[in-house]
Structures are given as C-alpha cells and as structure tokens.
Short mmCIF file of C-alpha atoms in Angstrom, two decimals:
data_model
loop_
_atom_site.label_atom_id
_atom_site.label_comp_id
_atom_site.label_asym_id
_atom_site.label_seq_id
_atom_site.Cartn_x
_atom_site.Cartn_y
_atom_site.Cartn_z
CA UNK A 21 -106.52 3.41 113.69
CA UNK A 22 -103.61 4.54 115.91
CA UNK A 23 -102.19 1.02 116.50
CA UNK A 24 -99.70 2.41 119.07
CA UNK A 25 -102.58 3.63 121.12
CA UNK A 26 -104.19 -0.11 120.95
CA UNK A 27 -101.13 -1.76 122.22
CA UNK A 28 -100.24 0.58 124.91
CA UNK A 29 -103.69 0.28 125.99
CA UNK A 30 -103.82 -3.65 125.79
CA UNK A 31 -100.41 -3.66 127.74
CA UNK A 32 -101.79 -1.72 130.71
CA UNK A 33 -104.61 -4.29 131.08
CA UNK A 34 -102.48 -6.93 131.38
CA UNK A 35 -102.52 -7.16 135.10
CA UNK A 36 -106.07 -6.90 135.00
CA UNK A 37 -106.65 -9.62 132.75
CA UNK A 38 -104.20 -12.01 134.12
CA UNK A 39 -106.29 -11.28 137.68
CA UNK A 40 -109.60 -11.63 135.80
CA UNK A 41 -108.40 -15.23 134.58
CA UNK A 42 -106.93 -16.30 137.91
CA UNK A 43 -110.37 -15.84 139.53
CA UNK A 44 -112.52 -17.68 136.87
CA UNK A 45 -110.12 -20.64 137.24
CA UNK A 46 -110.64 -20.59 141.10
CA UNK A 47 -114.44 -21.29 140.09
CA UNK A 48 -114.60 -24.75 139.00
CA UNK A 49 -116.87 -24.45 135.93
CA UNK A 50 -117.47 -28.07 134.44
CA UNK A 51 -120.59 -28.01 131.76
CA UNK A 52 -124.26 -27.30 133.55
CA UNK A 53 -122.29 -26.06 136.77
CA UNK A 54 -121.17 -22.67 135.87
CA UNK A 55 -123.28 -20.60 137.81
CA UNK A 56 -120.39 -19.07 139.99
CA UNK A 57 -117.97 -18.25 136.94
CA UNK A 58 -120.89 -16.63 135.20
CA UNK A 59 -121.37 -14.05 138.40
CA UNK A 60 -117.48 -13.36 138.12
CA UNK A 61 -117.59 -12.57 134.67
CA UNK A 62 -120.87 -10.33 135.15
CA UNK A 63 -119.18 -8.40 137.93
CA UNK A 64 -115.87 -7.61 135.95
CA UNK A 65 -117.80 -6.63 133.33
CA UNK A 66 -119.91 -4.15 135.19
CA UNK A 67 -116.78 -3.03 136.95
CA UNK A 68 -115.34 -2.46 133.44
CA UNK A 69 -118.33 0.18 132.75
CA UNK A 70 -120.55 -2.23 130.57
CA UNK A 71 -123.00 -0.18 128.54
CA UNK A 72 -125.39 -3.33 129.54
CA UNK A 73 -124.82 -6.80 131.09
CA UNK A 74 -127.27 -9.57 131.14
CA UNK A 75 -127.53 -13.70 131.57
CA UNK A 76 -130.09 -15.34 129.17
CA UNK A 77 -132.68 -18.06 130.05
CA UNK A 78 -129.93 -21.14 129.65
CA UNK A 79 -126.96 -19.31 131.59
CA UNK A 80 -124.79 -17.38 129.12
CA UNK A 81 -123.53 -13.98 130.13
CA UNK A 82 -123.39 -11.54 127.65
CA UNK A 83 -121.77 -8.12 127.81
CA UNK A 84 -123.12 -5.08 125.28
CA UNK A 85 -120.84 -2.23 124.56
CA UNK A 86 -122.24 0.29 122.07
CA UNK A 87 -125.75 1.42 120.91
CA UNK A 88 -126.01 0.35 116.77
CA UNK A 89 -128.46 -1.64 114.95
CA UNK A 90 -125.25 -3.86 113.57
CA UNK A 91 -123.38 -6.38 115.91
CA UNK A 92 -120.11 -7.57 116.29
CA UNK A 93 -120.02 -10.34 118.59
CA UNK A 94 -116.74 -11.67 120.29
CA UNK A 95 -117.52 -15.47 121.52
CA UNK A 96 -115.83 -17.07 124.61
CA UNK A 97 -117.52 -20.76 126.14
CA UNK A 98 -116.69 -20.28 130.01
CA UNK A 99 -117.32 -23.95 130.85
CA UNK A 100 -114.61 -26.72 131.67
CA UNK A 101 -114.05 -30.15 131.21
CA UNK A 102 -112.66 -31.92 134.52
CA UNK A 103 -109.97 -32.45 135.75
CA UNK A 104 -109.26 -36.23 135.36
CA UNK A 105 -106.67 -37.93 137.70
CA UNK A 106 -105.63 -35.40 139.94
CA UNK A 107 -102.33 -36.91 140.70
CA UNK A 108 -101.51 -35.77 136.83
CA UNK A 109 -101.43 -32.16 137.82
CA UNK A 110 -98.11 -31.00 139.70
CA UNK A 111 -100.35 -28.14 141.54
CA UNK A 112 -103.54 -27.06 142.31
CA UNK A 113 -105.75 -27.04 139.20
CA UNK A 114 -107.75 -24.41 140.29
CA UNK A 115 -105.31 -21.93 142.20
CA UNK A 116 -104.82 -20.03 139.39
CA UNK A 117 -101.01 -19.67 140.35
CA UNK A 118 -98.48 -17.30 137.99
CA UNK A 119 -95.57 -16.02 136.69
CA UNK A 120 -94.75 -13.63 134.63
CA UNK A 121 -95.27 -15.22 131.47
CA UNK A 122 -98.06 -17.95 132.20
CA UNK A 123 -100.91 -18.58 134.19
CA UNK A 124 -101.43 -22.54 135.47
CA UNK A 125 -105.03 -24.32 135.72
CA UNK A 126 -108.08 -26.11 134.49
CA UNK A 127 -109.82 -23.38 131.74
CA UNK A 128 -106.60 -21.17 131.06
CA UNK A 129 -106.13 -22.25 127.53
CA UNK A 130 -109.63 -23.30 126.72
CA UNK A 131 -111.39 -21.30 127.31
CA UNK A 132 -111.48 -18.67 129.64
CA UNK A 133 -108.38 -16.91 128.95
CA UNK A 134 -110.27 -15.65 125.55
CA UNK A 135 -113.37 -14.46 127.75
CA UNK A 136 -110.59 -12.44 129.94
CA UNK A 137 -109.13 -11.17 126.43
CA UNK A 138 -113.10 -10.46 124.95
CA UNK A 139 -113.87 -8.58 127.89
CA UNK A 140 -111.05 -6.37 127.73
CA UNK A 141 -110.73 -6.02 124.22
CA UNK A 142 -114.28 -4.58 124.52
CA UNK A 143 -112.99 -2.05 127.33
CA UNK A 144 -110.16 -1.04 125.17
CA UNK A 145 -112.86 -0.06 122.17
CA UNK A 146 -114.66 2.29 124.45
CA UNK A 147 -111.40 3.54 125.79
CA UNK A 148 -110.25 4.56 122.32
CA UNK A 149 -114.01 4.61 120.91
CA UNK A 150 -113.37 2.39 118.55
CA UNK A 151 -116.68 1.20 117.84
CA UNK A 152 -117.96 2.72 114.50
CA UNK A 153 -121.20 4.60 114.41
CA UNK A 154 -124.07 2.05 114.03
CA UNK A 155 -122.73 -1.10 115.74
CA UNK A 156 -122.74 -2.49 119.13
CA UNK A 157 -119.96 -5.17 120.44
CA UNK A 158 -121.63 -7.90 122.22
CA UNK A 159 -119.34 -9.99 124.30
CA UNK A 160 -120.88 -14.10 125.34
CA UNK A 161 -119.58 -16.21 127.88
CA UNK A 162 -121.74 -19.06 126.69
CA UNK A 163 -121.96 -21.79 128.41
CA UNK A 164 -122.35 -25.69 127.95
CA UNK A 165 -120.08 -26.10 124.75
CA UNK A 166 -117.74 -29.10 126.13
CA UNK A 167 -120.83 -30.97 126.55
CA UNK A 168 -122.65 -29.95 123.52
CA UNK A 169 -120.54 -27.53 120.70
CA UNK A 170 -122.66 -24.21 119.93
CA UNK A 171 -126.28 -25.79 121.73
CA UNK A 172 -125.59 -22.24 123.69
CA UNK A 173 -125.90 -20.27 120.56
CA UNK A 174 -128.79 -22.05 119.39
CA UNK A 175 -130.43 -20.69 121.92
CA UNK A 176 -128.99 -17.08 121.48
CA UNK A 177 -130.22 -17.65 118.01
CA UNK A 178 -133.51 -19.16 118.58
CA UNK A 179 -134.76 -17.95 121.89
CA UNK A 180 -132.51 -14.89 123.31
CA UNK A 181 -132.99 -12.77 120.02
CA UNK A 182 -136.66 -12.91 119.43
CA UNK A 183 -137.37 -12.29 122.60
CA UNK A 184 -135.15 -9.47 122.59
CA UNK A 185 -136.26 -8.07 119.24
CA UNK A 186 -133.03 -9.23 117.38
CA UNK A 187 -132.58 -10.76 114.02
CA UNK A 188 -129.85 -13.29 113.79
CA UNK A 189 -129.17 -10.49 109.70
CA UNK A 190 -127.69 -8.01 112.70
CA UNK A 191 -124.76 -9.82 113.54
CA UNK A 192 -122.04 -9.12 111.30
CA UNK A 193 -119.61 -11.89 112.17
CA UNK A 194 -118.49 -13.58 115.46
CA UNK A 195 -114.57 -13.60 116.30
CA UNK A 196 -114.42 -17.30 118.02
CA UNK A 197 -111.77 -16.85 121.02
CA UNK A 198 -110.70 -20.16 121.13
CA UNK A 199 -107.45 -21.06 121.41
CA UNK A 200 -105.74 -21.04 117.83
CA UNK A 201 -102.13 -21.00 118.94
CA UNK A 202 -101.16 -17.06 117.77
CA UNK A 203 -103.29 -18.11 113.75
CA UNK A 204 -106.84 -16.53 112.20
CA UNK A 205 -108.68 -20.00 112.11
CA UNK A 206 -111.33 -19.67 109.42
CA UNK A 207 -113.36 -23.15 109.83
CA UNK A 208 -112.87 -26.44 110.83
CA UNK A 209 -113.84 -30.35 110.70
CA UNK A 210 -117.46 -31.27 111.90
CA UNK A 211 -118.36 -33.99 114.30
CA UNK A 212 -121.01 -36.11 115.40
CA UNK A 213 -121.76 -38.52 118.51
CA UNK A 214 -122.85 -42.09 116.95
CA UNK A 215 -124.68 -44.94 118.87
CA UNK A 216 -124.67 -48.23 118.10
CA UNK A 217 -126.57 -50.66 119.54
CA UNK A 218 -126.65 -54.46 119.64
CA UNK A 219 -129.28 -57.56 120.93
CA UNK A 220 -128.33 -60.29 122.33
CA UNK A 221 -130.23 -63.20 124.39
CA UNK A 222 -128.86 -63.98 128.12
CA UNK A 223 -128.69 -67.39 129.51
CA UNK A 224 -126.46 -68.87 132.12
CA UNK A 225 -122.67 -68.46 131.80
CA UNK A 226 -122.03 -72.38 132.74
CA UNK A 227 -123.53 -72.88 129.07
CA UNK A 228 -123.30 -69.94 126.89
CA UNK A 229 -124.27 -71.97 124.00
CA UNK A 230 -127.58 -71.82 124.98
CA UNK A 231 -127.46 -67.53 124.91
CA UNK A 232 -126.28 -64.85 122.18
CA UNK A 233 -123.46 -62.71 123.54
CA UNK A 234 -123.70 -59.37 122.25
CA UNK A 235 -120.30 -58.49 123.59
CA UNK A 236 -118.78 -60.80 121.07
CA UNK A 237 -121.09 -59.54 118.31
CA UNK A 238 -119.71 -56.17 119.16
CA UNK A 239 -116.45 -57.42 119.28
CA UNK A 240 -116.39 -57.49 115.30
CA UNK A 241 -118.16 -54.33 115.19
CA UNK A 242 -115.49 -52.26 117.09
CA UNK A 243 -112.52 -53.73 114.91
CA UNK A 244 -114.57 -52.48 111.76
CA UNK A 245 -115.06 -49.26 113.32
CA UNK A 246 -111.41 -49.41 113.57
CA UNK A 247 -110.52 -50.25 110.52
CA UNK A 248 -112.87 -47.52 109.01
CA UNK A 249 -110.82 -44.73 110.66
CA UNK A 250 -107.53 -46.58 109.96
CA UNK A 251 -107.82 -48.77 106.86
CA UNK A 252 -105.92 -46.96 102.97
CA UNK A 253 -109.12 -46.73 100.79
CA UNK A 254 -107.68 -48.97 97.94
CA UNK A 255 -109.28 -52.45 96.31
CA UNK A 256 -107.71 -54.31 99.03
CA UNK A 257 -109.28 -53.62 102.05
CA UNK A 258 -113.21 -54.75 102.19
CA UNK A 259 -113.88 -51.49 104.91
CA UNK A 260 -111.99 -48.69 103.10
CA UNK A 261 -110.88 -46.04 105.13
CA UNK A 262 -111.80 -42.42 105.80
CA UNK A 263 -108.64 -41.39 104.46
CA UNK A 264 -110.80 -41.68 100.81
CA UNK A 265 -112.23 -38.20 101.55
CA UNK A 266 -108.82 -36.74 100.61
CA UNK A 267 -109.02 -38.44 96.95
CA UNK A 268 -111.07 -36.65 94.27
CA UNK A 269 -112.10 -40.47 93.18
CA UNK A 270 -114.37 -40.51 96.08
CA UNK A 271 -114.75 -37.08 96.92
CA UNK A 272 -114.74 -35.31 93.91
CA UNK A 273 -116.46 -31.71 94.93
CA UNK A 274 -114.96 -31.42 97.90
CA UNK A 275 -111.48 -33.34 98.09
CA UNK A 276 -109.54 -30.33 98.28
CA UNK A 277 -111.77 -28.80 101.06
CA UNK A 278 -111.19 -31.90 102.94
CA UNK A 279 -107.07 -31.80 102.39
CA UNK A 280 -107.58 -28.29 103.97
CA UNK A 281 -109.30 -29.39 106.73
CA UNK A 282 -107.83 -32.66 107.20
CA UNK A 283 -109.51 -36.28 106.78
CA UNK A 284 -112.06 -37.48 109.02
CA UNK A 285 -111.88 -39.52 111.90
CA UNK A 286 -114.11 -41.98 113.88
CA UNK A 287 -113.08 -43.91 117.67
CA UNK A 288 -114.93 -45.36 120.30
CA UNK A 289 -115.00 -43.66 123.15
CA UNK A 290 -117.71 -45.33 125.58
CA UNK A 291 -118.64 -48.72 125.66
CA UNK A 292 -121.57 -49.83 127.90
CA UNK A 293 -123.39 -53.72 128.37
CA UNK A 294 -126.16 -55.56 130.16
CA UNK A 295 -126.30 -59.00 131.82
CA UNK A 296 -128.20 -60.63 134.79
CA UNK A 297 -125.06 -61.46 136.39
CA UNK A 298 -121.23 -61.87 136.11
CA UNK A 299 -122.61 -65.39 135.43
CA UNK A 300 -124.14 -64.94 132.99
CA UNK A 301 -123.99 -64.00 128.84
CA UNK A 302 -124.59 -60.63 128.06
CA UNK A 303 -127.92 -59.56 126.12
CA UNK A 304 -126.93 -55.99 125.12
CA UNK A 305 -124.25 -54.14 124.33
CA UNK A 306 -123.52 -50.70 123.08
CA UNK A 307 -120.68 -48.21 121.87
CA UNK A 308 -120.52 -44.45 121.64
CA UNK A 309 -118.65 -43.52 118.56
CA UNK A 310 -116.87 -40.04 118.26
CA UNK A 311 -116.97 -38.95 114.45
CA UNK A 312 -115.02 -35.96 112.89
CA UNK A 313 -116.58 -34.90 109.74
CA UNK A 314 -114.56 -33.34 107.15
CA UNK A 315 -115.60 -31.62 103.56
CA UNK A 316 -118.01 -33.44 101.99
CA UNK A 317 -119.27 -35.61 104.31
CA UNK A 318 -122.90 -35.18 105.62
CA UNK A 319 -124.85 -36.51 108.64
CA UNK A 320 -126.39 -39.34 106.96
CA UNK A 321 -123.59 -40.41 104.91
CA UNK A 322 -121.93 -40.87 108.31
CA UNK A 323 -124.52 -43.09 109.34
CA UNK A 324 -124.91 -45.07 106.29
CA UNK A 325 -121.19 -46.04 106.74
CA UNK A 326 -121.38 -47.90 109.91
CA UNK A 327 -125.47 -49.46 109.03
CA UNK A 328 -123.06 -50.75 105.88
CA UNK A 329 -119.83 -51.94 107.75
CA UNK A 330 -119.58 -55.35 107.16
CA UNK A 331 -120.06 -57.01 111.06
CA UNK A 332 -123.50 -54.26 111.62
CA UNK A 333 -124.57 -55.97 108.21
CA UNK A 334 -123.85 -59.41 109.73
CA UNK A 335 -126.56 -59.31 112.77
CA UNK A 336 -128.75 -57.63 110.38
CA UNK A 337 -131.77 -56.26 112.99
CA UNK A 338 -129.99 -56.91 115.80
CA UNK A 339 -127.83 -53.59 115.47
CA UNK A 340 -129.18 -50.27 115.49
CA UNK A 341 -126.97 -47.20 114.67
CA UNK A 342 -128.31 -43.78 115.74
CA UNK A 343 -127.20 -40.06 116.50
CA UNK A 344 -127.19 -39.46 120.17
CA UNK A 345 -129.29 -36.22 121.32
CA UNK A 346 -128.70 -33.98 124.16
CA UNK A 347 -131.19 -32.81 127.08
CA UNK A 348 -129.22 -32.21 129.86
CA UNK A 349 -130.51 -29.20 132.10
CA UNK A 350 -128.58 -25.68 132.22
CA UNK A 351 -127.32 -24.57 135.57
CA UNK A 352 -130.52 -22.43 135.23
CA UNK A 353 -132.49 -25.31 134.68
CA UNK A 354 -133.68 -24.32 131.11
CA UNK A 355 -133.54 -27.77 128.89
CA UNK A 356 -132.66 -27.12 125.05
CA UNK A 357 -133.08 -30.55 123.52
CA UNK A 358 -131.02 -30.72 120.24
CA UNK A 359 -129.30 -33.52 118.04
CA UNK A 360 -125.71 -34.81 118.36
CA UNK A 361 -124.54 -33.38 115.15
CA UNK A 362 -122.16 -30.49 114.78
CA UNK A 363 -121.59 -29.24 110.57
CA UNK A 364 -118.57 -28.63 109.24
CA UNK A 365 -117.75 -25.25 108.14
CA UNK A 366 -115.20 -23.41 106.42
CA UNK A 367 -114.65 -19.66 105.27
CA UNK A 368 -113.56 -18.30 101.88
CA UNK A 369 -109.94 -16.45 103.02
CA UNK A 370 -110.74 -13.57 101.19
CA UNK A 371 -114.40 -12.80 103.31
CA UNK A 372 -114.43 -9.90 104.75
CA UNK A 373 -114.43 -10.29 108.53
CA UNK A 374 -111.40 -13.01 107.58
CA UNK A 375 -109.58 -10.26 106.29
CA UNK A 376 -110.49 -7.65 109.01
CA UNK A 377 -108.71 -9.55 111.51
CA UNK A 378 -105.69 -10.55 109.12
CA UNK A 379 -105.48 -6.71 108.61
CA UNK A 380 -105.75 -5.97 111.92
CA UNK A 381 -102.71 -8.60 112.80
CA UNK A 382 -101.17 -6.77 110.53
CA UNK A 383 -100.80 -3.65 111.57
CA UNK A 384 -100.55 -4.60 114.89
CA UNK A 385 -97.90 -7.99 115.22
CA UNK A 386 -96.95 -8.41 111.33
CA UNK A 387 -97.47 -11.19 108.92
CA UNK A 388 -96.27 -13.86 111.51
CA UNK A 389 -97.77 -16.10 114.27
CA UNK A 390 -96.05 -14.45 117.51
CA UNK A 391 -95.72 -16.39 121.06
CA UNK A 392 -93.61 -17.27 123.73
CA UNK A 393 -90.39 -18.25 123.75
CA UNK A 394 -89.34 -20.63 125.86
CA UNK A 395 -86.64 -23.49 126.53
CA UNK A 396 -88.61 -25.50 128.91
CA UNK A 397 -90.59 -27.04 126.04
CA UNK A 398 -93.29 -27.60 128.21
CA UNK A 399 -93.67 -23.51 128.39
CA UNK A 400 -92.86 -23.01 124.86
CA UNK A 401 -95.38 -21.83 122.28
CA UNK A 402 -93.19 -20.50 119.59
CA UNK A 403 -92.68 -24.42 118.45
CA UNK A 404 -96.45 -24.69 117.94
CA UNK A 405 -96.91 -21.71 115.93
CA UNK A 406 -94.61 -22.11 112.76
CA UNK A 407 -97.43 -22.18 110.75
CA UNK A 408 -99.27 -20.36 107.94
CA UNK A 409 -101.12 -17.34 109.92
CA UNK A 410 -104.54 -18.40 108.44
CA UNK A 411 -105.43 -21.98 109.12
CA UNK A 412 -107.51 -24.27 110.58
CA UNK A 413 -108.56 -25.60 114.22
CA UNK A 414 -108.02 -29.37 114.64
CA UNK A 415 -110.97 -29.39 116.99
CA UNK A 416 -114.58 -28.56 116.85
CA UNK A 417 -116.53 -24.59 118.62
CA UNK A 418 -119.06 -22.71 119.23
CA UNK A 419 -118.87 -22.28 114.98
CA UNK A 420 -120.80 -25.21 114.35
CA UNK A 421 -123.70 -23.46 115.18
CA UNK A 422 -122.85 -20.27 114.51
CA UNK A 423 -121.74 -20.55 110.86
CA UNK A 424 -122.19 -24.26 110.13
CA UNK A 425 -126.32 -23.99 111.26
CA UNK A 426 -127.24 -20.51 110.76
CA UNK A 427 -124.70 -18.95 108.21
CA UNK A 428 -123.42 -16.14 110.70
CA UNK A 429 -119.74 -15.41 109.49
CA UNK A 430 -117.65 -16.89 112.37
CA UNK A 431 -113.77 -16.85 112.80
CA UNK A 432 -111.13 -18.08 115.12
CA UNK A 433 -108.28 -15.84 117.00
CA UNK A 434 -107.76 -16.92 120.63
CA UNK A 435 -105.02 -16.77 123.37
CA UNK A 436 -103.40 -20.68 124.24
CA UNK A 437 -102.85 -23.43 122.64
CA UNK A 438 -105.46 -26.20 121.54
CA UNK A 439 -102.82 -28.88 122.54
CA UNK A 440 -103.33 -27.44 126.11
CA UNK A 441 -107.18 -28.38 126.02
CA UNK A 442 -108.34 -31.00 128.15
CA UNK A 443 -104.67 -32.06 129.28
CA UNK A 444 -103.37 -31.87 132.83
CA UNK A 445 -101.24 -29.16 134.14
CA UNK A 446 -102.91 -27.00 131.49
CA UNK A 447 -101.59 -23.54 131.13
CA UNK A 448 -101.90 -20.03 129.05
CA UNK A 449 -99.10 -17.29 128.01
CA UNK A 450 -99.93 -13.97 129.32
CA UNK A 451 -98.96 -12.41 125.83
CA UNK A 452 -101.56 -14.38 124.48
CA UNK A 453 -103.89 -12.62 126.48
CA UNK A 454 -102.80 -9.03 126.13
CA UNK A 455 -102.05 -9.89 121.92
CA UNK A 456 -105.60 -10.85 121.56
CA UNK A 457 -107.21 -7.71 123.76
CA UNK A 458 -104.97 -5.56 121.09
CA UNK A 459 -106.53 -7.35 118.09
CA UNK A 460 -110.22 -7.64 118.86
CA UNK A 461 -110.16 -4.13 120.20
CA UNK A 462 -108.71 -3.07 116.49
CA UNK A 463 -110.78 -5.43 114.45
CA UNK A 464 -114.08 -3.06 114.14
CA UNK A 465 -112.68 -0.46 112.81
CA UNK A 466 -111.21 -2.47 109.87
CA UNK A 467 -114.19 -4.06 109.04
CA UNK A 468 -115.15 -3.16 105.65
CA UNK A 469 -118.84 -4.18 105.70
CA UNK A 470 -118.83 -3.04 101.71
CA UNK A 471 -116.30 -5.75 100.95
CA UNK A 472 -119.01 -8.08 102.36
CA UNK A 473 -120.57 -10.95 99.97
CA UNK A 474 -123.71 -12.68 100.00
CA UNK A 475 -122.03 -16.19 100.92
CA UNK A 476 -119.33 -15.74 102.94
CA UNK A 477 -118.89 -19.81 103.33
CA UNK A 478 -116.57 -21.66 101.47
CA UNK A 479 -117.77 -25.01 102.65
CA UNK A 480 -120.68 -25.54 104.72
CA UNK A 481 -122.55 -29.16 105.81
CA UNK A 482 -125.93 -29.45 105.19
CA UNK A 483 -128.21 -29.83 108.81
CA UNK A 484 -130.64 -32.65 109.15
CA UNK A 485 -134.08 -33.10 108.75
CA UNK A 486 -135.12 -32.86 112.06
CA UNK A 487 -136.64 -29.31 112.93
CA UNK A 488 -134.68 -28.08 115.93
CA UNK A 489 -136.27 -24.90 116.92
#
C-alpha cells in the first residue's frame, strides 16, 4: 500500500467532496422524505464511474465497486432529523455555505458528510485498484435510521439480499461512517423506546373526587422513572439506580463491559393524555421512555424494571408497560414493521476488521486522533478528540442491526463530531472528510481475512422473541 498515493489522491477530491456534501444538505432529508437526496447521491455516484448503482425496495441507495464473491460494505444513513427552532441557527440550515475548513448545515456532521467520504473513498480504490481480487465494495446510503436505528439494514439483510442472491456470510465487515470525532469506535450502548400506559376514570373537574386522574397517577410514575436513571444503587434508596450496572455485585459477567461502554440511561421524552374537556379529570395518560442499554442488560430486564418500580406496582392493572414498534412507510412506500429495540454491541479490539482500520490509521495519520485546530471553540475539534484512538460512540447506528441482530462485524470511523448531531448551527471539518476518504480507501487492502475468528463480538445483547423477518 503506497500510502502517499492514498493521500494525494484523497486531497485532490477534496473539492469534490466538499461540493458533493453542500448539495445533499440543500435537500432537506428528514426520515421517510429522502427521495431527493437519494437521486443526488445516485447521480454522483454514476458520475464517479460506479461499477453498478441501485435503490432497494425501502429507499436506500447503494453503490457497488468491484466484481468478488466477498463484500466490504462502507455504511452512511442519509436521513436528517429537523431542524427545530429556526431562530437557533445563525444561517440558512440548508445552504450548505463554506469555508475553507468547515461546511455549515442540517446533515454535515451526521450523517452525510460520511456518505460524501464513502463515496469517494470507493473512487479512490478503483483509482489506485485497491480492491483485492475476490471482493466487491458496496457503498449504502440507507435511509430511515433517525427514526428507527438499522430498520434499513434489516431490510438489506432480510429482503435486498435474497432477492439478489446474497448471503448476509459475504459481507466481511461494515465500516459505520458515523461521526466518531477523528477515533475507530468498536461498539456502543443499546437502546430501546418504552411505553407506559395508565387508566384512569373521567368525571367533571368541579368534583374530581368523583373521577381517577391518571395524570396524578403518572405523576409518581415519572419521578420513579427519574430516580431509576439518577438514584446510587446502595441499601438506601428503595428504586436503585442504573448506575448498579457498573458494579460486579449486580452485574457480575458483564460489569466491566458496561464501564467500557458507560452505564445506562432512561428519560422521558413524550408525554401524551386524554380528557373530555379542560373541565374535566383526565382518564389516560401515557409516557414515552427513552432507554440506553448498556452490557448486560437485555430487553426484558428493561421492562421488568419499570412493571417493578414501585408507583407502576401501586395501580397494579391500571399501568401497562410495553416496547413501542415502528410501521411508518418509506419514501417508497414499502412498510417494514419491526420492534423498538436496538442490542447493544461491542467488538473484541483485537478482531480483525478493528485492526484493519487501526492499521490503516496508522500508516496513514499515526497513533493519534487528528482534527482541526481552532480558537473559536465553537470550530474547534482538536478539544474533542484527546482521547484513546479506539473507543466508543456515546450514541446508538446503523450497528444495532448490523452486528447487534445479525453478527456482521461492524465498526465506527466517520468525519464530525457526535456533539454536532441534532444541535443547531451544526457543522463538519473538511479534513474530516478528505481523512476519512484516505482511510476507507486503504482499509481493504489491510484486511487480513486469515486473522479472522469465528466470534468477532465481544459483547452482544440477546434479540427478543418476536420473529421479525
């Protein structure tokens, strides 16, 4: 591998790629409505001399460089969240403005500046043919993943494969481009959405005696909620807190998975009612709950937790606690129904794709995160990156699927910054972007598919029972 060669190559993209990114922004791409950046990304990569490009049943665009039996995918989710206030953002979220070290908008950081990286890098591996004999590169744009993490590669797994004659055994690994702030990410916490219900009888509000509020029933609910995510675990507290995950006492097999990862979380993030009137007492209530699931927690321990908080106990069959599942149409109109539950995954450092890309930074960038310096701290990313090179994501991808479901090595290198996801005035470095073209472009060819092992995982949740085809 002639890393000079790589870098020079990656370098003299970097016009392209900052243009590339600037014109997915300027196509507003929230989940089910990314029909427009999807035609974008098809037409740079046919531009770019695509061996074959194609958009699957639910709306992800995948790019094939390469003719092998073996795949190497690179993974980029090319939907947005919103834009919340508006008045938050100082300019026009989706101008796509620059300079010449960032680009401003809604998607730079998360995530389309790693599909404007994948693409490239790809370019750069026929450029240099870099692809080894017997493997194909398959770039996805995949779509969907802020409303439901890795639902899109369920159906690559499930649907796009078979009826393309593929075997989920082909693919190799999966480099995740997801921001990772200049690190090799190698797994990360879980998460699942929670529902909890509650009854209550109306009557009218000038005696509420005569009713059941289930407001004020969920009123004790949400403060144990709360004090599950923020109570110590010791003998004092009645709820004890999620922080016990961390103690081998509680967690014995998998405490010191969960100290990598970090502990797990829960908050409410949507609360919902009904009542006749404003006049009147309320006879339901409900509450969304967002859970982060770290090492050694499962799906149904999650649950059990809040069926045994003390206030759910309380009203007894008046509260039901369930996992949300998701429905909601494609922009193609193809409906994958699936559960609300995302696994938690993490890789063994010494797996062999893991090391493939840590050899590849390397050789190309050293031992060191790298990023731009800046002293507007508000541009800076070198105060975000003095960290160990391997690590962890704090949020959730397309791996939950991809590795936590169906055992397909996954790992993490992306351009940006995971503290500029879902914030306003949301911006990438252009390094980023011409670093990470460099490093999946050299990646392949340091692949030592002998070094492989049977179980690449060091942790992996367990799925549910329900049969999600």
């Amino acid at each position: 591998m002639d890393s000079k060669k790589i870098l020079d190559a990656a370098e003299s993209y970097r016009a392209g790629m900052s243009s590339f990114l600037r014109d997915m922004i300027s196509h507003p791409s929230e989940s089910c409505e990314e029909k427009e950046v999807v035609a974008c990304i098809k037409a740079e990569m046919e531009k770019l001399g695509y061996d074959k490009v194609e958009v699957d049943g639910l709306g992800n665009v995948i790019g094939w460089m390469g003719e092998g039996g073996k795949i190497i995918a690179i993974d980029s989710h090319i939907d947005t969240v919103g834009i919340g206030n508006r008045n938050n953002w100082t300019a026009d979220p989706y101008e796509g403005w620059e300079d010449d070290a960032i680009i401003y908008g809604r998607g730079g950081s998360d995530q389309e500046g790693g599909m404007a990286s994948a693409v490239y890098g790809a370019k750069i591996m026929k450029d240099l043919d870099l692809i080894p004999a017997g493997y194909k590169i398959m770039v996805v744009g995949s779509v969907q993943e802020e409303d439901c993490d890795g639902m899109c590669w369920q159906y690559i797994v499930n649907k796009f494969f078979p009826a393309n004659g593929i075997k989920k055994e082909q693919v190799e690994f999966v480099i995740s481009t997801e921001p990772t702030d200049g690190g090799i990410y190698r797994g990360h916490r879980g998460r699942m959405e929670i529902r909890v219900d509650v009854k209550g009888v109306s009557c009218h509000g000038s005696a509420p005696e005569r009713g059941d509020n289930a407001i004020y029933k969920m009123a004790d609910i949400l403060q144990d909620v709360r004090a599950l995510n923020e109570n110590p675990a010791g003998s004092t507290v009645e709820v004890k807190g999620l922080v016990k995950m961390l103690d081998p006492e509680f967690n014995p097999e998998h405490y010191e998975d969960a100290r990598f990862l970090g502990r797990g979380t829960c908050t409410t993030s949507q609360i919902f009612y009904t009542s006749p009137s404003r006049c009147a007492v309320a006879d339901s209530c409900s509450i969304s709950i967002d859970r982060r699931m770290t090492a050694g927690e499962t799906w149904d321990s999650c649950l059990q937790e809040i069926r045994d908080l003390p206030s759910v106990k309380k009203y007894g069959e008046d509260v039901k606690v369930s996992m949300y599942m998701y429905d909601r149409p494609s922009w193609t109109g193809e409906v994958y129904e699936t559960e609300a539950y995302f696994p938690t995954w993490i890789n063994k450092e010494s797996a062999a794709h893991v090391q493939a890309l840590v050899d590849a930074h390397h050789a190309l960038f050293g031992d060191k995160r790298l990023g731009h310096s800046d002293a507007d701290p508000a541009r800076d990313a070198m105060h975000l990156r003095q960290r160990p090179l391997t690590d962890k994501w704090t949020f959730s991808t397309n791996g939950v699927a991809i590795q936590g479901r169906y055992g397909i090595p996954c790992v993490g290198f992306g351009p940006g910054a995971e503290s500029q996801a879902h914030a306003p005035n949301e911006i990438i470095w252009k390094d980023d972007l011409v670093r990470c073209a460099a490093l999946y472009a050299a990646v392949p060819s340091l692949y030592r598919e002998e070094n492989k092992t049977a179980d690449v995982s060091q942790f992996r949740a367990g799925k549910t029972d329900n049969d999600i085809k």
